[in-house]
Amino acid sequence: MEVVKTKKKLEAIQSSLANIENRVKDKSSTANDAREALQFRTDLNGKYLEISERLLKRGRKIDPDTNKPIYSEKFIENVTDLSELRISLLEKAIAIHNEIGDLVDKEKAELAEKAERDRIAQEEEEQMLEEEKRIQKTALAEKQRLEAEKIAKQREKELKEAAKLVATKMTDVERFLEMENARCEAFGSKTGPEALEDALGMLRTAVLDHRSPTAHLNLLKVLQGYFQNIVKLPDRKEFRRINVENEKFRNEILSISGGCEVLLAASFKLSLEKYKEETTNADVKQLFYVLEEPPLEDLDEWSEWYRVQKLFLDRISKEIQLCQ
């Protein structure tokens, strides 16, 4: 049984070697053929040699009783043929491998050459990427420089415009201060309830001559809001300090004769203040109507001052009711 199996395997090797031999003759053999021939050579000189020697040794066994071979002549003949086939295949495998074994070396050389080409190509690609990054970085730096230069020029322009605006603003403030000082002089230094009635009279006349009843009512409501805050929280300075540039103040109070006079009657004073403009660091002037609170230590004076503010609130509220 072992002889039959081994013979089939050797015949398969014989067929493969024949195919390889044909490709060698056609000069179409490859490194795989060389590796396969080497493997056959190793097997034929290794495991198949062991099988062959074992079978030959078995065929030479003698029966001690009859002094004749234990196995038949046919078995010995088959084993001998098997051994001869192995030897012939080994010789052929050696010959084929010797003839095309250099293909493996050639393949290794080609693989090494390809690996070197790939390495060089990769290095060139990396160099190209580095160069591209360098170009992009340079372009980005140039773009940032141009943008920074543009921003700097724009900033310089804005600073000049801001400085010009501040200068214009200061001129406007000074001109407005002259107008308000003239208004204060015209109204006089009178304060209190009688002065309030004079101011309300001026207001009615101005509204009847140039404004609608709605404008009159809106102005009174703005004044009412000022005095409500003062009466409710007299210690809060922000409620006793009115910026003349406030849009509501300009539209509702400043534009109508009698509006500022109500404030003057309540002892508001025109105050010119200076501060540093953040953008240009220039000196800027700004006007406020400011109502000073008497010191709490003088309770009589403070009580009278508070009574007058409440009286102004009540009188303005009554005037609003008359207009509605």
XYZ file of C-alpha atoms in Angstrom:
324
model
C 0.000 0.000 0.000
C 2.817 2.390 0.905
C 4.564 1.568 -2.367
C 1.491 2.539 -4.377
C 1.013 5.846 -2.530
C 4.667 6.769 -2.840
C 4.679 5.889 -6.538
C 1.686 8.188 -7.166
C 3.421 11.054 -5.394
C 6.638 10.508 -7.342
C 4.679 10.390 -10.595
C 3.073 13.729 -9.665
C 6.560 15.161 -9.073
C 7.655 13.663 -12.387
C 4.777 15.424 -14.170
C 5.560 18.764 -12.514
C 9.262 18.476 -13.369
C 8.339 17.686 -16.974
C 6.239 20.855 -17.163
C 9.042 22.908 -15.650
C 11.529 21.343 -18.063
C 9.307 22.319 -21.003
C 9.157 25.921 -19.778
C 12.943 25.903 -19.409
C 13.260 24.803 -23.034
C 10.764 27.504 -24.088
C 12.685 30.024 -21.972
C 9.459 30.899 -20.147
C 10.446 29.542 -16.743
C 10.152 31.727 -13.677
C 11.619 32.035 -10.220
C 8.638 30.040 -8.941
C 9.767 27.132 -11.154
C 13.242 27.368 -9.625
C 11.808 27.365 -6.109
C 9.538 24.419 -6.945
C 12.473 22.434 -8.424
C 14.506 23.156 -5.292
C 11.637 21.917 -3.108
C 11.380 18.702 -5.170
C 15.137 18.247 -4.841
C 14.892 18.630 -1.078
C 11.966 16.212 -0.782
C 13.526 13.585 -3.089
C 16.767 13.699 -1.169
C 14.958 13.740 2.156
C 11.656 12.096 3.000
C 11.408 10.069 -0.227
C 14.958 8.796 0.291
C 13.960 7.564 3.741
C 10.840 5.868 2.339
C 12.841 4.237 -0.459
C 15.554 2.911 1.871
C 12.965 1.612 4.305
C 11.085 -0.246 1.547
C 14.331 -1.675 0.107
C 15.350 -2.879 3.548
C 11.937 -4.488 3.983
C 12.255 -6.241 0.607
C 15.601 -7.771 1.636
C 14.231 -9.421 4.774
C 14.676 -13.248 4.919
C 12.368 -15.700 6.624
C 14.612 -17.552 9.152
C 12.563 -20.699 8.866
C 12.642 -21.023 5.084
C 15.724 -18.902 4.424
C 13.756 -17.186 1.645
C 12.677 -13.518 1.163
C 9.558 -12.667 3.133
C 8.154 -10.394 0.373
C 7.449 -11.489 -3.163
C 9.669 -10.811 -6.104
C 6.987 -8.454 -7.454
C 7.197 -6.340 -4.293
C 10.984 -6.226 -4.526
C 10.741 -5.282 -8.197
C 8.267 -2.469 -7.468
C 10.422 -1.136 -4.631
C 13.501 -1.228 -6.863
C 11.641 0.637 -9.625
C 10.462 3.164 -7.050
C 14.030 3.751 -5.867
C 15.294 4.166 -9.423
C 12.442 6.601 -10.190
C 13.346 8.644 -7.136
C 16.988 8.794 -8.194
C 16.142 9.818 -11.758
C 13.738 12.518 -10.529
C 16.355 13.799 -8.090
C 18.892 14.093 -10.896
C 16.360 15.934 -13.049
C 15.378 18.299 -10.202
C 19.064 19.056 -9.557
C 19.689 19.715 -13.246
C 16.649 21.986 -13.593
C 17.473 23.917 -10.441
C 21.087 24.361 -11.529
C 19.884 25.672 -14.873
C 17.286 28.141 -13.625
C 18.352 28.715 -10.010
C 19.810 32.079 -11.000
C 16.228 33.239 -11.668
C 15.676 33.415 -7.907
C 18.766 35.560 -7.531
C 17.607 37.648 -10.456
C 14.183 38.025 -8.875
C 15.780 39.053 -5.574
C 17.914 41.569 -7.419
C 14.851 42.920 -9.228
C 12.933 43.162 -5.961
C 15.862 44.947 -4.346
C 16.097 47.285 -7.331
C 12.351 47.942 -7.185
C 12.571 48.603 -3.445
C 15.377 51.086 -4.098
C 13.345 52.786 -6.833
C 10.351 52.955 -4.510
C 12.545 54.419 -1.765
C 13.927 57.061 -4.113
C 10.424 57.829 -5.420
C 9.137 58.155 -1.862
C 12.013 60.458 -0.935
C 11.323 62.574 -4.023
C 7.617 62.675 -3.155
C 8.418 63.689 0.424
C 10.774 66.380 -0.871
C 8.042 67.628 -3.203
C 5.567 67.695 -0.314
C 8.064 69.571 1.846
C 8.668 72.044 -0.970
C 4.926 72.446 -1.465
C 4.484 73.048 2.275
C 7.327 75.568 2.200
C 5.727 77.390 -0.737
C 2.330 77.354 0.980
C 3.895 78.590 4.216
C 5.685 81.375 2.354
C 2.482 82.296 0.511
C 0.526 82.274 3.782
C 3.147 84.442 5.477
C 3.018 86.885 2.558
C -0.783 86.899 2.667
C -0.722 87.546 6.412
C 1.833 90.308 5.916
C -0.336 91.976 3.276
C -3.427 91.604 5.458
C -1.557 93.034 8.450
C -0.345 95.907 6.282
C -3.895 96.476 5.040
C -5.241 96.402 8.604
C -2.510 98.795 9.736
C -3.367 101.230 6.933
C -7.065 100.914 7.706
C -6.320 101.468 11.391
C -4.241 104.530 10.574
C -7.081 105.858 8.429
C -9.604 105.187 11.200
C -7.392 106.942 13.744
C -7.129 109.982 11.500
C -10.881 109.992 10.957
C -11.448 109.493 14.688
C -9.117 112.377 15.477
C -10.949 114.519 12.947
C -14.283 113.458 14.432
C -13.060 114.254 17.938
C -11.928 117.686 16.791
C -15.315 118.274 15.143
C -17.078 116.963 18.220
C -15.136 119.332 20.464
C -16.082 122.210 18.182
C -19.753 121.181 18.358
C -19.591 120.873 22.146
C -18.039 124.301 22.506
C -20.645 125.811 20.184
C -23.446 124.069 22.082
C -21.989 125.266 25.377
C -22.211 128.857 24.173
C -25.849 128.330 23.164
C -26.770 126.720 26.488
C -24.972 129.396 28.467
C -26.997 131.975 26.567
C -30.168 130.007 27.376
C -29.212 129.907 31.067
C -28.515 133.638 31.109
C -31.844 134.319 29.409
C -33.732 132.215 31.943
C -31.786 133.697 34.823
C -30.709 132.120 38.069
C -34.217 131.641 39.409
C -35.143 128.207 40.719
C -38.024 126.587 42.523
C -41.791 126.346 41.907
C -42.158 129.823 40.368
C -39.297 129.172 37.970
C -40.944 125.843 37.071
C -44.187 127.633 36.157
C -42.226 130.031 33.943
C -40.518 127.100 32.224
C -43.815 125.261 31.711
C -45.286 128.455 30.256
C -42.388 128.719 27.800
C -42.954 125.099 26.924
C -46.661 125.583 26.197
C -45.939 128.586 24.005
C -43.222 126.772 22.050
C -45.400 123.720 21.513
C -48.399 125.772 20.393
C -46.251 127.777 17.983
C -44.105 125.050 16.477
C -45.011 121.600 17.792
C -47.918 119.213 18.050
C -49.642 118.292 21.335
C -48.036 114.868 21.041
C -44.536 116.375 21.165
C -45.565 118.383 24.236
C -46.829 115.254 25.990
C -43.732 113.224 25.091
C -41.444 115.922 26.493
C -43.380 116.066 29.765
C -43.199 112.275 30.112
C -39.416 112.310 29.644
C -39.116 115.000 32.332
C -41.465 113.003 34.547
C -39.162 109.986 34.172
C -36.119 112.036 35.238
C -37.791 113.281 38.411
C -39.353 109.908 39.238
C -35.862 108.377 39.321
C -34.507 111.223 41.459
C -37.361 111.015 43.978
C -37.170 107.231 44.136
C -33.365 106.994 44.424
C -31.976 110.437 45.269
C -28.526 109.076 46.182
C -27.935 107.588 42.720
C -25.718 110.027 40.822
C -26.528 108.543 37.412
C -30.172 109.660 37.813
C -29.034 113.215 38.552
C -26.717 113.383 35.562
C -28.058 113.828 31.997
C -25.821 113.539 28.933
C -26.847 116.240 26.464
C -25.799 113.924 23.603
C -28.386 111.362 24.649
C -30.705 110.840 21.672
C -33.927 111.048 23.683
C -32.719 114.194 25.449
C -31.810 115.871 22.163
C -35.049 114.895 20.421
C -37.523 115.445 23.248
C -35.990 118.101 25.554
C -33.254 120.070 23.884
C -35.124 120.840 20.685
C -38.054 122.583 22.418
C -37.799 125.865 24.274
C -38.778 125.341 27.888
C -37.502 121.771 28.249
C -34.027 122.637 29.558
C -35.541 125.517 31.534
C -37.500 122.984 33.609
C -34.169 121.377 34.546
C -32.623 124.762 35.353
C -35.614 125.564 37.554
C -34.897 122.341 39.484
C -31.286 123.540 40.084
C -29.657 121.423 37.344
C -26.354 122.993 36.267
C -24.608 122.745 32.925
C -21.254 120.948 33.401
C -18.446 120.632 30.858
C -16.323 117.539 31.526
C -13.144 116.242 29.892
C -11.889 112.704 29.368
C -9.372 110.778 27.242
C -10.730 109.284 24.021
C -9.670 105.598 23.976
C -8.891 105.333 20.256
C -6.835 108.494 19.768
C -5.971 109.304 23.402
C -7.122 112.833 22.645
C -8.814 115.140 25.143
C -12.581 115.127 24.603
C -15.159 117.484 26.078
C -18.697 116.440 26.935
C -21.670 118.327 28.370
C -23.976 117.169 31.144
C -26.883 118.644 33.051
C -26.047 117.773 36.668
C -28.188 118.070 39.798
C -26.118 118.173 42.976
C -27.505 116.543 46.109
C -27.010 118.506 49.355
C -25.006 116.743 52.076
C -27.087 114.519 54.331
C -25.397 116.069 57.352
C -27.502 119.183 56.776
C -30.850 117.461 57.114
C -32.918 120.646 56.761
C -31.255 121.619 53.491
C -31.480 118.087 52.139
C -35.167 117.784 53.114
C -35.985 121.063 51.360
C -34.090 119.933 48.267
C -35.962 116.618 48.221
C -39.294 118.390 48.781
C -38.661 120.570 45.739
C -37.828 117.541 43.561
C -41.035 115.827 44.637
C -42.969 119.031 44.010
C -41.524 119.181 40.479
C -42.567 115.558 39.906
C -46.113 116.225 41.118
C -46.432 119.402 39.045
C -45.162 117.762 35.857
C -47.489 114.785 36.436
C -50.410 117.214 36.801
C -49.380 118.977 33.588
C -49.431 115.615 31.814
C -52.988 115.002 33.025
C -54.049 118.382 31.658
C -52.561 117.547 28.248
C -54.291 114.183 27.943
